[in-house]
Short mmCIF file of C-alpha atoms in Angstrom, two decimals:
data_model
loop_
_atom_site.label_atom_id
_atom_site.label_comp_id
_atom_site.label_asym_id
_atom_site.label_seq_id
_atom_site.Cartn_x
_atom_site.Cartn_y
_atom_site.Cartn_z
CA UNK A 1 111.25 69.09 115.67
CA UNK A 2 108.94 71.80 116.78
CA UNK A 3 111.78 74.28 116.47
CA UNK A 4 112.83 73.15 112.99
CA UNK A 5 109.11 73.56 111.69
CA UNK A 6 108.85 76.81 113.33
CA UNK A 7 112.05 78.05 111.79
CA UNK A 8 111.12 76.90 108.34
CA UNK A 9 107.62 78.54 108.56
CA UNK A 10 109.41 81.78 109.71
CA UNK A 11 112.00 81.75 106.99
CA UNK A 12 109.81 80.92 103.99
CA UNK A 13 106.89 83.39 105.22
CA UNK A 14 109.43 86.16 105.73
CA UNK A 15 110.81 85.39 102.29
CA UNK A 16 107.38 85.52 100.63
CA UNK A 17 106.54 88.83 102.41
CA UNK A 18 109.97 90.27 101.27
CA UNK A 19 109.07 89.12 97.70
CA UNK A 20 105.77 90.92 97.78
CA UNK A 21 107.50 93.99 99.22
CA UNK A 22 110.07 93.96 96.31
CA UNK A 23 107.45 93.79 93.59
CA UNK A 24 105.23 96.42 95.19
CA UNK A 25 105.21 99.82 93.44
CA UNK A 26 106.08 102.71 95.60
CA UNK A 27 105.68 106.55 94.51
CA UNK A 28 108.33 107.76 92.10
CA UNK A 29 110.20 109.84 94.97
CA UNK A 30 110.32 106.75 97.26
CA UNK A 31 111.08 104.17 94.60
CA UNK A 32 114.87 105.30 94.16
CA UNK A 33 115.27 104.65 97.91
CA UNK A 34 113.55 101.28 98.26
CA UNK A 35 115.79 98.56 99.59
CA UNK A 36 115.96 95.12 98.26
CA UNK A 37 114.04 93.55 100.88
CA UNK A 38 114.31 89.93 99.53
CA UNK A 39 118.15 90.33 99.35
CA UNK A 40 118.28 91.51 103.03
CA UNK A 41 116.19 88.70 104.30
CA UNK A 42 118.21 86.05 102.44
CA UNK A 43 121.40 87.66 103.83
CA UNK A 44 119.77 87.83 107.25
CA UNK A 45 118.90 84.08 107.24
CA UNK A 46 122.40 83.09 105.96
CA UNK A 47 123.76 84.85 109.07
CA UNK A 48 121.28 83.33 111.44
CA UNK A 49 120.61 79.85 109.90
CA UNK A 50 123.80 79.13 107.76
CA UNK A 51 123.09 75.43 107.81
CA UNK A 52 119.69 75.73 106.44
CA UNK A 53 119.73 78.80 104.15
CA UNK A 54 122.63 79.17 101.64
CA UNK A 55 123.39 80.05 98.07
CA UNK A 56 120.71 77.85 96.70
CA UNK A 57 118.21 79.72 98.28
CA UNK A 58 119.70 82.94 97.18
CA UNK A 59 119.63 81.59 93.61
CA UNK A 60 115.94 80.68 93.81
CA UNK A 61 114.99 83.91 95.37
CA UNK A 62 117.03 85.92 92.70
CA UNK A 63 115.51 83.71 89.81
CA UNK A 64 112.14 84.33 91.27
CA UNK A 65 112.62 88.02 91.21
CA UNK A 66 113.89 87.85 87.68
CA UNK A 67 110.68 86.09 86.61
CA UNK A 68 108.23 88.28 88.43
CA UNK A 69 109.74 91.66 87.76
CA UNK A 70 110.77 90.88 84.15
CA UNK A 71 114.54 91.29 84.35
CA UNK A 72 116.87 89.21 82.13
CA UNK A 73 116.35 85.67 83.44
CA UNK A 74 119.43 84.49 85.58
CA UNK A 75 121.03 88.07 86.18
CA UNK A 76 119.50 88.67 89.76
CA UNK A 77 119.99 85.05 90.46
CA UNK A 78 123.75 85.17 89.72
CA UNK A 79 124.05 88.36 91.55
CA UNK A 80 122.12 87.03 94.67
CA UNK A 81 124.19 83.86 94.43
CA UNK A 82 127.33 85.91 94.55
CA UNK A 83 126.33 88.03 97.37
CA UNK A 84 125.29 85.01 99.50
CA UNK A 85 128.61 83.49 98.68
CA UNK A 86 130.27 86.43 99.74
CA UNK A 87 128.47 86.53 103.14
CA UNK A 88 128.88 82.71 103.51
CA UNK A 89 132.62 83.18 103.57
CA UNK A 90 132.41 85.81 106.25
CA UNK A 91 129.32 84.94 108.35
CA UNK A 92 131.11 83.87 111.41
CA UNK A 93 132.83 87.21 111.47
CA UNK A 94 129.59 89.03 110.76
CA UNK A 95 128.00 87.62 113.94
CA UNK A 96 130.94 89.28 116.01
CA UNK A 97 130.78 92.56 114.24
CA UNK A 98 129.25 95.63 115.66
CA UNK A 99 126.14 96.94 113.88
CA UNK A 100 128.01 99.70 112.22
CA UNK A 101 130.31 97.22 110.79
CA UNK A 102 127.57 94.86 109.66
CA UNK A 103 126.01 97.79 107.93
CA UNK A 104 129.24 98.55 106.03
CA UNK A 105 129.57 94.78 105.10
CA UNK A 106 125.94 94.74 103.76
CA UNK A 107 126.92 97.98 101.90
CA UNK A 108 129.88 96.41 100.35
CA UNK A 109 128.01 93.21 99.41
CA UNK A 110 124.98 94.98 98.07
CA UNK A 111 127.13 97.29 95.94
CA UNK A 112 129.08 94.49 94.48
CA UNK A 113 125.74 92.70 93.55
CA UNK A 114 124.34 95.87 92.07
CA UNK A 115 127.53 96.34 89.94
CA UNK A 116 127.47 92.64 88.91
CA UNK A 117 123.86 92.76 87.82
CA UNK A 118 124.31 95.94 85.90
CA UNK A 119 127.42 94.57 84.23
CA UNK A 120 125.42 91.48 83.18
CA UNK A 121 122.67 93.51 81.83
CA UNK A 122 125.24 95.59 79.96
CA UNK A 123 126.63 92.56 78.42
CA UNK A 124 123.19 91.42 77.27
CA UNK A 125 122.64 95.05 75.93
CA UNK A 126 119.75 95.80 78.22
CA UNK A 127 121.33 97.96 80.79
CA UNK A 128 120.26 101.56 81.31
CA UNK A 129 122.38 103.94 83.30
CA UNK A 130 120.59 104.66 86.48
CA UNK A 131 122.24 106.59 89.26
CA UNK A 132 119.64 105.60 91.82
CA UNK A 133 121.58 102.22 92.00
CA UNK A 134 123.76 103.68 94.73
CA UNK A 135 120.86 104.82 96.65
CA UNK A 136 119.56 101.17 96.62
CA UNK A 137 122.62 99.92 98.34
CA UNK A 138 122.80 102.73 100.77
CA UNK A 139 119.29 102.10 101.71
CA UNK A 140 120.01 98.42 102.25
CA UNK A 141 122.65 99.27 104.64
CA UNK A 142 120.46 101.63 106.49
CA UNK A 143 117.54 99.03 106.65
CA UNK A 144 119.91 96.31 107.97
CA UNK A 145 119.72 97.25 111.66
CA UNK A 146 115.89 97.58 111.45
CA UNK A 147 115.50 94.17 109.81
CA UNK A 148 117.88 92.68 112.43
CA UNK A 149 115.76 94.11 115.20
CA UNK A 150 112.34 92.97 113.70
CA UNK A 151 113.37 89.58 112.60
CA UNK A 152 115.40 89.10 115.77
CA UNK A 153 112.18 89.58 117.68
CA UNK A 154 110.55 86.72 115.87
CA UNK A 155 113.75 84.53 115.76
CA UNK A 156 114.28 84.60 119.55
CA UNK A 157 111.14 82.40 119.96
CA UNK A 158 112.68 79.52 118.24
CA UNK A 159 114.79 78.38 121.12
CA UNK A 160 113.54 75.82 123.43
CA UNK A 161 113.76 76.38 127.19
CA UNK A 162 116.68 74.00 127.26
CA UNK A 163 118.76 76.01 124.87
CA UNK A 164 118.18 79.06 126.90
CA UNK A 165 119.99 77.42 129.84
CA UNK A 166 123.33 77.27 127.89
CA UNK A 167 125.61 79.81 129.26
#
């Protein structure tokens, strides 16, 4: 019971902090390299807690991002859901991958999501060509090991002493 409450608090507080970091404005030179923190955390929680965080959480996070930043409603929600689905299909393999393979997987998933979001914006007639989109997916892949290290530090406290005895 205590572990479940701790995990819920950790998941939702980290997603809230990532949402704040996504809507923060950075200087113009750094803005192009800013990773999508909310997407990375949703993907992290799908890998770590696949029974509790899934496509629905990704949809809600994408929809929240659409509303707060002012994108076309539903575009990021659909892209986040698609990326979450892609990771849900491979999350068992993702846990056995090396960190370099995980970064490549995140790069691929993030690139697909960016292309889908750009295509949907183009369908609605609101897309502007921005070559910094590629830099965003690369920065997502570069940020993934750091995110895993930081969130893994907090995640390791969720285990009860009884769970640590399992070999």
